[in-house]
Coordinates of C-alpha atoms in Angstrom, one line a residue:
X1 CA 34.7 69.9 20.4
X2 CA 38.0 68.5 19.3
X3 CA 40.2 70.6 21.5
X4 CA 38.2 70.0 24.6
X5 CA 38.0 66.2 24.0
X6 CA 41.7 65.9 23.5
X7 CA 42.6 68.1 26.4
X8 CA 41.0 65.7 28.8
X9 CA 43.2 62.8 27.7
X10 CA 46.6 63.4 26.2
X11 CA 48.9 60.8 24.7
X12 CA 51.5 60.8 27.4
X13 CA 52.1 59.4 30.9
X14 CA 50.8 62.5 32.8
X15 CA 47.4 63.3 31.3
X16 CA 46.8 66.3 33.6
X17 CA 49.8 68.3 32.6
X18 CA 51.0 70.0 29.4
X19 CA 54.3 70.8 27.9
X20 CA 57.4 68.7 27.5
X21 CA 58.3 67.1 30.8
X22 CA 61.5 68.7 32.0
X23 CA 63.6 68.7 35.2
X24 CA 65.0 72.2 34.3
X25 CA 63.8 74.5 37.2
X26 CA 64.7 77.5 35.1
X27 CA 62.5 76.5 32.1
X28 CA 61.4 79.2 29.7
X29 CA 57.6 79.4 30.1
X30 CA 54.9 80.4 27.6
X31 CA 51.5 82.0 27.8
X32 CA 49.0 83.0 25.2
X33 CA 47.5 86.4 24.5
X34 CA 44.2 86.6 22.6
X35 CA 45.1 89.9 20.9
X36 CA 48.1 92.0 19.9
X37 CA 49.1 94.7 22.3
X38 CA 47.7 98.2 22.2
X39 CA 50.6 99.7 24.1
X40 CA 53.7 98.6 26.1
X41 CA 54.3 102.2 27.3
X42 CA 53.5 102.0 31.1
X43 CA 52.0 105.5 31.1
X44 CA 49.5 104.7 28.3
X45 CA 48.5 101.1 29.2
X46 CA 45.0 100.4 30.2
X47 CA 44.3 96.8 29.0
X48 CA 44.9 93.7 31.0
X49 CA 47.0 91.9 28.3
X50 CA 49.3 95.0 28.2
X51 CA 49.6 95.0 32.0
X52 CA 50.9 91.4 31.9
X53 CA 53.9 92.2 29.7
X54 CA 54.7 95.6 31.4
X55 CA 54.9 93.8 34.7
X56 CA 57.5 91.5 33.3
X57 CA 59.6 94.4 32.1
X58 CA 59.3 97.1 34.8
X59 CA 59.5 97.2 38.6
X60 CA 57.7 99.9 40.5
X61 CA 58.5 101.4 43.9
X62 CA 56.5 98.8 45.8
X63 CA 54.9 95.5 44.7
X64 CA 52.4 93.0 45.9
X65 CA 53.3 90.0 48.0
X66 CA 50.6 87.6 46.9
X67 CA 51.0 85.2 49.8
X68 CA 49.3 87.7 52.2
X69 CA 48.2 90.5 49.8
X70 CA 50.4 93.1 51.3
X71 CA 52.8 95.6 49.8
X72 CA 56.6 95.0 49.9
X73 CA 59.7 96.9 48.8
X74 CA 60.6 96.7 45.2
X75 CA 62.5 99.5 43.4
X76 CA 62.3 101.3 46.8
X77 CA 64.1 99.6 49.6
X78 CA 62.1 101.5 52.2
X79 CA 59.9 104.5 52.7
X80 CA 58.6 106.8 55.4
X81 CA 55.2 108.5 55.7
X82 CA 54.8 111.7 57.6
X83 CA 52.5 112.0 60.6
X84 CA 50.0 114.0 58.6
X85 CA 49.9 111.2 55.9
X86 CA 50.8 113.7 53.2
X87 CA 54.5 113.2 52.5
X88 CA 56.0 110.0 51.3
X89 CA 59.7 109.6 51.1
X90 CA 61.0 106.7 49.1
X91 CA 64.6 105.5 49.3
X92 CA 65.6 103.7 46.2
X93 CA 67.7 100.6 46.6
X94 CA 71.4 101.3 45.7
X95 CA 71.6 98.1 43.6
X96 CA 68.6 99.0 41.4
X97 CA 69.7 99.1 37.8
X98 CA 68.2 99.3 34.3
X99 CA 68.8 96.5 31.8
X100 CA 71.6 98.5 30.2
X101 CA 73.4 98.8 33.5
X102 CA 72.5 102.4 34.3
X103 CA 71.4 103.0 37.9
X104 CA 67.6 103.5 38.5
X105 CA 67.3 107.0 39.9
X106 CA 64.6 109.1 41.4
X107 CA 64.7 111.3 38.3
X108 CA 63.4 108.3 36.3
X109 CA 60.3 108.2 38.4
X110 CA 59.8 111.9 38.3
X111 CA 60.1 111.8 34.5
X112 CA 57.7 108.8 34.2
X113 CA 55.1 110.4 36.4
X114 CA 55.4 113.7 34.5
X115 CA 54.7 111.8 31.3
X116 CA 51.5 110.3 32.9
X117 CA 50.4 113.8 33.8
X118 CA 50.8 115.3 30.3
X119 CA 47.6 115.6 28.3
X120 CA 49.9 115.2 25.3
X121 CA 50.1 111.5 26.2
X122 CA 46.3 111.0 26.2
X123 CA 46.8 108.6 29.1
X124 CA 43.7 106.9 30.5
X125 CA 45.0 107.0 34.1
X126 CA 46.2 110.5 34.5
X127 CA 43.6 111.1 37.2
X128 CA 45.3 108.6 39.5
X129 CA 48.0 111.2 40.0
X130 CA 45.6 114.0 41.0
X131 CA 46.0 113.0 44.6
X132 CA 49.5 114.5 44.4
X133 CA 49.8 118.2 45.3
X134 CA 49.7 120.4 42.2
X135 CA 49.1 117.5 39.8
X136 CA 45.6 118.3 38.6
X137 CA 46.3 122.0 38.3
X138 CA 49.3 121.2 36.1
X139 CA 47.3 118.9 33.9
X140 CA 44.6 121.6 33.4
X141 CA 47.3 124.3 32.9
X142 CA 49.1 122.3 30.2
X143 CA 45.7 121.5 28.5
X144 CA 45.0 125.2 28.3
X145 CA 48.5 125.9 27.0
X146 CA 48.1 123.3 24.2
X147 CA 44.9 125.1 23.2
X148 CA 46.7 128.4 23.0
X149 CA 49.4 126.8 20.8
X150 CA 46.8 125.5 18.4
X151 CA 45.3 129.0 18.2
X152 CA 48.7 130.4 17.3
X153 CA 49.1 132.3 20.5
X154 CA 52.2 130.5 21.8
X155 CA 55.4 129.1 20.3
X156 CA 55.4 125.3 20.7
X157 CA 59.1 124.9 21.8
X158 CA 59.0 127.8 24.2
X159 CA 55.8 126.6 25.7
X160 CA 57.3 123.1 26.3
X161 CA 60.2 124.6 28.2
X162 CA 57.7 126.6 30.3
X163 CA 55.7 123.4 30.9
X164 CA 58.8 121.5 32.2
X165 CA 59.6 124.5 34.5
X166 CA 56.1 124.7 35.8
X167 CA 55.9 121.0 36.5
X168 CA 59.2 121.2 38.5
X169 CA 58.0 124.2 40.4
X170 CA 54.4 123.3 41.2
X171 CA 54.0 119.5 41.2
X172 CA 55.1 117.9 44.5
X173 CA 57.1 115.0 42.9
X174 CA 60.7 115.7 43.7
X175 CA 64.0 113.9 43.4
X176 CA 65.8 114.8 46.7
X177 CA 68.9 113.1 45.3
X178 CA 69.6 110.1 43.0
X179 CA 68.1 107.6 45.4
X180 CA 65.4 109.7 47.2
X181 CA 62.0 110.4 45.8
X182 CA 59.7 112.7 47.8
X183 CA 56.0 113.0 47.1
X184 CA 53.6 115.2 48.8
X185 CA 49.8 114.6 48.5
X186 CA 47.1 117.1 48.3
X187 CA 45.2 115.3 51.0
X188 CA 45.7 111.9 52.7
X189 CA 45.1 109.1 50.3
X190 CA 44.8 105.7 52.0
X191 CA 45.5 103.7 48.9
X192 CA 48.5 105.8 47.6
X193 CA 51.0 103.0 48.2
X194 CA 48.8 100.7 46.2
X195 CA 48.9 103.3 43.3
X196 CA 52.7 103.2 43.5
X197 CA 52.5 99.5 42.6
X198 CA 50.2 100.2 39.6
X199 CA 51.5 100.2 36.0
X200 CA 50.9 104.0 35.4
X201 CA 53.5 104.7 38.2
X202 CA 56.2 102.4 36.7
X203 CA 59.4 104.2 35.9
X204 CA 60.8 104.6 32.5
X205 CA 64.4 105.2 31.4
X206 CA 64.7 108.9 31.0
X207 CA 68.0 109.0 29.2
X208 CA 66.9 106.7 26.3
X209 CA 63.3 107.8 25.9
X210 CA 63.5 111.6 26.4
X211 CA 66.0 112.0 23.5
X212 CA 63.3 110.6 21.1
X213 CA 60.7 113.2 22.1
X214 CA 59.7 115.8 19.5
X215 CA 57.6 118.9 20.0
X216 CA 55.0 119.2 17.3
X217 CA 55.1 122.7 15.9
X218 CA 51.4 122.6 15.0
X219 CA 49.9 121.1 18.2
X220 CA 52.6 121.9 20.7
X221 CA 52.4 118.3 22.1
X222 CA 55.2 115.9 22.8
X223 CA 55.3 113.2 20.1
X224 CA 57.3 110.1 19.4
X225 CA 57.3 109.9 15.6
X226 CA 57.1 106.4 14.2
X227 CA 59.9 107.1 11.8
X228 CA 62.2 108.1 14.7
X229 CA 61.5 105.3 17.1
X230 CA 60.1 101.8 17.5
X231 CA 61.2 102.1 21.1
X232 CA 58.6 99.8 22.8
X233 CA 59.1 97.0 20.3
X234 CA 62.9 97.1 19.7
X235 CA 65.1 95.2 22.1
X236 CA 68.0 97.3 21.0
X237 CA 66.2 100.4 22.2
X238 CA 63.9 99.5 25.1
X239 CA 65.5 99.8 28.5
X240 CA 63.7 98.2 31.4
X241 CA 64.3 97.7 35.2
X242 CA 62.1 94.7 35.8
X243 CA 63.0 91.0 36.2
X244 CA 63.1 90.6 32.4
X245 CA 64.1 92.5 29.4
X246 CA 62.7 92.3 25.8
X247 CA 64.5 89.9 23.6
X248 CA 62.2 89.9 20.6
X249 CA 58.8 91.1 19.4
X250 CA 57.1 90.0 16.2
X251 CA 53.9 91.8 15.4
X252 CA 50.8 89.5 15.8
X253 CA 53.1 86.5 16.4
X254 CA 55.0 86.5 19.7
X255 CA 57.1 88.4 22.2
X256 CA 60.0 87.0 24.3
X257 CA 61.3 88.4 27.6
X258 CA 64.5 87.0 29.1
X259 CA 66.0 87.5 32.6
X260 CA 67.5 90.9 33.2
X261 CA 71.1 90.3 34.4
X262 CA 71.1 93.7 36.2
X263 CA 67.8 93.0 38.1
X264 CA 68.4 93.5 41.8
X265 CA 66.5 90.3 42.7
X266 CA 67.7 88.2 39.8
X267 CA 68.7 85.3 42.1
X268 CA 65.0 84.8 43.0
X269 CA 63.7 84.7 39.4
X270 CA 62.3 81.2 39.3
X271 CA 62.3 80.6 35.5
X272 CA 64.3 81.2 32.4
X273 CA 62.0 83.8 30.9
X274 CA 58.6 84.1 29.2
X275 CA 57.4 83.8 25.7
X276 CA 54.0 85.3 24.8
X277 CA 52.2 83.8 21.9
X278 CA 49.6 85.9 20.1
X279 CA 46.7 83.5 19.3
X280 CA 43.3 84.9 18.6
X281 CA 41.4 81.6 18.5
X282 CA 40.7 80.1 22.0
X283 CA 40.3 76.6 20.4
X284 CA 43.8 76.9 18.9
X285 CA 45.2 78.0 22.3
X286 CA 43.7 74.9 23.9
X287 CA 45.2 72.6 21.2
X288 CA 48.6 74.1 21.7
X289 CA 48.3 73.8 25.4
X290 CA 47.5 70.1 25.0
X291 CA 50.5 69.7 22.7
X292 CA 52.8 71.3 25.3
X293 CA 53.5 74.4 23.4
X294 CA 51.9 76.8 25.9
X295 CA 52.0 76.6 29.8
X296 CA 49.3 79.1 30.7
X297 CA 46.1 80.4 29.1
X298 CA 44.9 83.5 30.9
X299 CA 42.4 84.7 28.2
X300 CA 39.9 81.9 27.8
X301 CA 36.6 83.9 27.2
X302 CA 34.2 83.4 30.0
X303 CA 31.2 84.7 28.1
X304 CA 31.2 81.8 25.6
X305 CA 30.2 78.1 26.1
X306 CA 33.8 77.1 25.7
X307 CA 34.6 78.1 29.2
X308 CA 31.7 76.2 30.7
X309 CA 32.7 73.1 28.7
X310 CA 36.2 73.3 30.2
X311 CA 34.9 73.8 33.7
X312 CA 32.5 71.0 33.5
X313 CA 35.3 68.6 32.6
X314 CA 36.7 69.2 36.1
X315 CA 40.3 69.1 34.9
X316 CA 43.1 69.8 37.3
X317 CA 44.5 72.3 34.8
X318 CA 41.4 74.5 34.9
X319 CA 41.3 77.1 37.7
X320 CA 38.2 79.1 38.5
X321 CA 38.1 81.8 41.2
X322 CA 36.1 85.0 42.0
X323 CA 37.1 88.2 40.3
X324 CA 37.1 91.8 41.3
X325 CA 35.5 92.7 37.9
X326 CA 32.2 93.4 36.2
X327 CA 30.9 92.7 32.7
X328 CA 28.5 95.5 31.6
X329 CA 27.1 97.4 28.7
X330 CA 27.9 101.1 28.1
X331 CA 25.3 103.5 26.9
X332 CA 26.5 106.5 24.9
X333 CA 25.2 109.4 27.0
X334 CA 26.3 112.3 24.7
X335 CA 23.5 114.6 23.5
X336 CA 24.0 113.6 19.9
X337 CA 25.1 110.5 18.1
X338 CA 28.2 110.3 16.0
X339 CA 26.1 110.9 12.8
X340 CA 24.6 114.1 14.3
X341 CA 21.2 112.7 15.2
X342 CA 19.7 113.4 18.6
X343 CA 20.7 110.6 21.0
X344 CA 17.8 108.8 22.6
X345 CA 20.2 107.3 25.1
X346 CA 20.8 110.7 26.6
X347 CA 17.5 110.1 28.4
X348 CA 18.1 108.1 31.5
X349 CA 14.6 106.5 31.2
X350 CA 15.6 104.9 27.9
X351 CA 18.8 103.6 29.4
X352 CA 17.0 102.2 32.5
X353 CA 14.4 100.6 30.3
X354 CA 17.1 98.8 28.2
X355 CA 18.9 97.7 31.4
X356 CA 15.7 96.4 33.0
X357 CA 15.0 94.3 29.8
X358 CA 18.3 92.4 30.1
X359 CA 17.6 88.9 31.4
X360 CA 20.9 88.4 33.3
X361 CA 20.0 85.1 34.8
X362 CA 19.4 83.6 31.4
X363 CA 22.7 84.9 30.2
X364 CA 24.7 83.3 33.0
X365 CA 22.6 80.1 33.0
X366 CA 22.2 79.4 29.3
X367 CA 24.7 81.6 27.4
X368 CA 27.9 81.7 29.3
X369 CA 26.7 78.6 31.4
X370 CA 29.3 79.5 34.1
X371 CA 26.7 80.6 36.6
X372 CA 28.5 83.9 37.3
X373 CA 26.9 86.1 40.0
X374 CA 24.5 88.4 38.2
X375 CA 25.4 92.1 38.6
X376 CA 23.0 94.4 40.4
X377 CA 25.9 96.8 41.2
X378 CA 29.0 97.9 39.4
X379 CA 31.4 97.1 42.3
X380 CA 31.3 93.4 42.9
X381 CA 29.9 92.8 46.4
X382 CA 32.4 91.6 48.9
X383 CA 35.6 92.3 47.1
X384 CA 36.3 95.4 49.2
X385 CA 35.3 94.2 52.7
X386 CA 34.7 97.7 54.2
X387 CA 32.3 98.7 51.4
X388 CA 28.6 98.2 51.3
X389 CA 27.2 97.8 47.8
X390 CA 23.8 99.5 47.1
X391 CA 22.2 96.3 45.7
X392 CA 18.7 97.7 46.1
X393 CA 19.5 100.3 43.5
X394 CA 20.3 97.7 40.9
X395 CA 18.1 96.5 38.0
X396 CA 16.2 93.3 38.1
X397 CA 14.5 91.8 35.0
X398 CA 11.3 93.8 34.8
X399 CA 9.7 94.1 31.3
X400 CA 6.6 95.9 32.5
X401 CA 8.6 98.7 34.1
X402 CA 10.9 98.8 31.1
X403 CA 7.9 99.3 28.7
X404 CA 6.5 102.0 31.0
X405 CA 9.7 103.9 31.0
X406 CA 10.0 103.7 27.2
X407 CA 6.5 105.0 26.8
X408 CA 7.2 107.9 29.2
X409 CA 10.3 108.7 27.1
X410 CA 8.2 108.9 23.9
X411 CA 8.9 105.4 22.5
X412 CA 5.7 103.4 23.2
X413 CA 6.2 99.8 22.1
X414 CA 9.7 100.8 21.0
X415 CA 8.3 102.9 18.1
X416 CA 10.7 105.6 17.0
X417 CA 13.7 104.2 18.9
X418 CA 15.9 103.4 16.0
X419 CA 19.6 103.5 15.0
X420 CA 20.9 101.5 17.9
X421 CA 23.6 98.9 17.7
X422 CA 25.7 96.8 20.1
X423 CA 29.5 97.2 19.6
X424 CA 31.8 94.4 20.7
X425 CA 35.2 93.0 20.0
X426 CA 35.7 89.7 18.3
X427 CA 37.5 86.6 19.4
X428 CA 36.3 86.5 23.0
X429 CA 32.7 85.2 22.7
X430 CA 31.0 88.6 23.2
X431 CA 28.7 87.9 20.3
X432 CA 26.9 85.3 22.5
X433 CA 25.4 87.7 25.2
X434 CA 25.0 90.3 22.5
X435 CA 22.7 88.0 20.4
X436 CA 20.7 87.1 23.5
X437 CA 20.2 90.8 24.6
X438 CA 19.4 91.8 21.0
X439 CA 16.7 89.1 20.8
X440 CA 15.2 90.0 24.2
X441 CA 15.0 93.7 23.4
X442 CA 13.3 93.0 20.1
X443 CA 10.8 90.5 21.5
X444 CA 9.9 92.3 24.7
X445 CA 10.3 96.0 23.9
X446 CA 10.0 96.2 20.1
X447 CA 13.5 97.8 20.0
X448 CA 15.6 96.6 17.0
X449 CA 19.3 96.8 17.4
X450 CA 22.2 95.8 15.1
X451 CA 25.4 94.0 16.0
X452 CA 28.8 95.6 15.2
X453 CA 31.9 93.4 15.6
X454 CA 35.5 94.6 15.3
X455 CA 38.9 93.3 16.2
X456 CA 40.2 94.5 19.6
X457 CA 42.3 97.6 18.5
X458 CA 39.6 99.0 16.3
X459 CA 37.0 98.3 19.0
X460 CA 39.1 100.2 21.5
X461 CA 39.4 103.2 19.1
X462 CA 35.6 103.4 18.6
X463 CA 35.0 103.0 22.3
X464 CA 37.5 105.8 23.2
X465 CA 36.1 108.0 20.4
X466 CA 32.5 107.4 21.6
X467 CA 31.7 106.3 18.1
X468 CA 28.9 103.9 19.1
X469 CA 25.5 103.8 20.7
X470 CA 25.8 100.7 23.0
X471 CA 29.0 98.7 23.7
X472 CA 30.0 95.7 25.6
X473 CA 32.5 96.6 28.4
X474 CA 34.3 95.2 31.4
X475 CA 36.3 96.6 34.3
X476 CA 38.8 94.9 36.6
X477 CA 39.7 96.8 39.8
X478 CA 43.2 98.1 39.7
X479 CA 43.7 98.5 43.5
X480 CA 41.6 97.6 46.6
X481 CA 39.4 100.7 47.0
X482 CA 36.0 101.7 45.7
X483 CA 37.5 104.6 43.8
X484 CA 39.2 102.1 41.4
X485 CA 35.7 101.4 40.1
X486 CA 33.7 104.6 40.6
X487 CA 36.4 107.0 39.3
X488 CA 35.9 105.5 35.9
X489 CA 32.8 107.5 35.4
X490 CA 33.9 110.9 36.6
X491 CA 33.0 113.5 34.0
X492 CA 36.6 114.2 32.9
X493 CA 38.0 110.7 33.7
X494 CA 40.3 109.2 31.1
X495 CA 38.4 105.9 31.3
X496 CA 35.0 107.5 30.9
X497 CA 34.0 106.0 27.6
X498 CA 30.3 106.8 27.5
X499 CA 30.3 110.6 28.1
X500 CA 28.0 110.4 31.1
X501 CA 28.3 113.4 33.4
X502 CA 26.6 114.0 36.8
X503 CA 27.7 116.9 39.0
X504 CA 26.4 115.3 42.2
X505 CA 28.3 112.1 41.5
X506 CA 31.5 114.0 40.8
X507 CA 31.0 116.0 44.0
X508 CA 30.6 112.8 46.1
X509 CA 33.8 111.4 44.7
X510 CA 35.6 114.6 45.4
X511 CA 34.3 114.5 49.0
X512 CA 35.4 110.9 49.4
X513 CA 38.9 111.8 48.1
X514 CA 39.5 114.1 51.1
X515 CA 37.3 112.4 53.7
X516 CA 39.5 111.2 56.6
X517 CA 36.8 109.1 58.5
X518 CA 36.9 105.6 56.9
X519 CA 33.2 104.8 57.6
X520 CA 32.0 108.2 56.2
X521 CA 34.2 107.7 53.2
X522 CA 32.6 104.4 52.4
X523 CA 29.2 105.9 52.8
X524 CA 30.0 108.6 50.2
X525 CA 31.1 105.9 47.8
X526 CA 27.8 104.0 48.3
X527 CA 25.8 107.2 47.6
X528 CA 27.8 107.8 44.4
X529 CA 27.3 104.2 43.2
X530 CA 23.5 104.6 43.9
X531 CA 23.4 107.6 41.6
X532 CA 25.4 105.6 38.9
X533 CA 22.8 102.8 39.1
X534 CA 19.8 105.0 39.1
X535 CA 21.1 107.1 36.1
X536 CA 22.1 103.9 34.3
X537 CA 24.9 105.1 32.0
X538 CA 25.8 101.4 32.2
X539 CA 23.9 98.2 32.5
X540 CA 25.9 95.8 34.8
X541 CA 25.3 92.2 33.6
X542 CA 27.4 89.8 35.7
X543 CA 30.4 89.7 38.0
X544 CA 33.3 88.0 36.3
X545 CA 35.0 84.9 37.5
X546 CA 38.7 84.4 36.7
X547 CA 39.3 81.4 34.5
X548 CA 42.9 80.3 34.0
X549 CA 44.2 77.1 32.3
X550 CA 47.7 76.2 33.3
X551 CA 50.1 73.3 33.6
X552 CA 49.7 71.5 37.0
X553 CA 53.5 71.6 37.3
X554 CA 53.5 75.4 37.4
X555 CA 54.2 76.7 40.9
X556 CA 53.6 80.2 42.2
X557 CA 50.6 81.2 40.1
X558 CA 48.7 82.7 43.1
X559 CA 45.1 83.0 41.9
X560 CA 43.3 86.0 43.4
X561 CA 40.3 88.3 42.6
X562 CA 42.5 91.1 41.4
X563 CA 44.4 89.2 38.7
X564 CA 47.7 90.1 40.3
X565 CA 50.6 87.8 39.3
X566 CA 54.3 87.7 40.1
X567 CA 55.5 85.9 37.0
X568 CA 59.1 86.1 38.1
X569 CA 58.2 83.7 40.9
X570 CA 56.5 81.1 38.7
X571 CA 58.5 77.9 38.2
X572 CA 57.8 74.6 36.4
X573 CA 58.6 71.4 38.2
X574 CA 59.8 68.2 36.7
X575 CA 57.9 64.9 36.7

């Protein structure tokens, strides 16, 4: 391929690096994104490419120190934890400021976390706040209130005022004063500080955002009408507290973030800002990298031969490392399909049969050609050292058992099992494993499936709406605990995209959430994952590897399984 051939030997003195050679330690750096953003609102974000920009613009209470993978002070200068592990008192740094010069206050965090708990927001990660006393009860109460408004039983504006009052009275997120945030948990949560570093818990500027909120008279929900605000895309409106602030955003073209002059740690920002270039074609990204237009490519698809071709060239610009992530297929588990037909995938035997008939080894050896570890579990073994994955419950390639299960479910030889399709998003090579799996199912089981390809945003809409039968999927852990993987499939989880529900699984996760004994807690998670694998609402295919292409002169990139970056600490050296 042209891009790969030219990447290996560029027409300049340093063939292993890209970008114009510069001695400017504060260079403006550039990375590519393979798709336009879904959201830049921290409370609504759930996609990796959105996380990347949010982490440029906002600073949470605590953040990761990537040299030793520990948490360090950020917006909070210090904190105390009560002896019973329930009350966290955060002391905000007095020099913390927003990009407009306003002080960062505890109220900004209270406001942001309230937004995350509103069903109005349809946030994927609302459940992460359920460990806080009163949080889940408030979410459920507000959901019921919205239903009553829709039925004409409540006035929308009055109901909203009641909701604000109820949150303040019942949810244990309190601003003791401008610089003190006090949070009380419902039960000890060993990973709570990790949550405080996660994007859902980022603060937002209450003064500028709250004035744009409107209460819908018909639904009673808080809305941000498009004709009123373009807040997240408009540098004149968006107020941030991170190392950078938004300078420009051009839809489907680029985004530029420049250093925030009010950032408390501005003297340690190692570069002059970041430009994100939206480029949907990986080949184009590679050409622009060779030409020196892009410093970092974080989205090279690892399910296409392109990645293997890059790795095989053994270039110093290509970095491969283990990932805390799994590539899998979702099975829609709802009783009926979107068109009203009875859903054959509601039968676990059909799901297990299809999973057993995926030749995972062939996919990693001949399709992706990266040799990723095949996935027999959802949680990648070894990424959480205290956790024992139930590998014995996983699915090996077993055509005879798959045929037997299909026959037991009423589809001998695949007869009658129709109307299935594999949904995937374009531009990332997902068609390659889909074609292999389609071929295997047809040849070995007699099950014919169609392929459905959509651009990323439409794919996400169909996935969230459960408007599919089978879909490609992936999950990267958000924090270092089994719950970051297993909570995804709780019955009412905001990230449960396949509609699977199992009362025993939910009960085990609830028990684990309050279990104080660490070993017993891990055992409960293992039991829950065993149920997940046996019921097969998903078919794990392989464990991801992280593949990044970046200029050898970039310092501070800190590769790690969790895809955590501190882009404010990345610099580019000279010759």
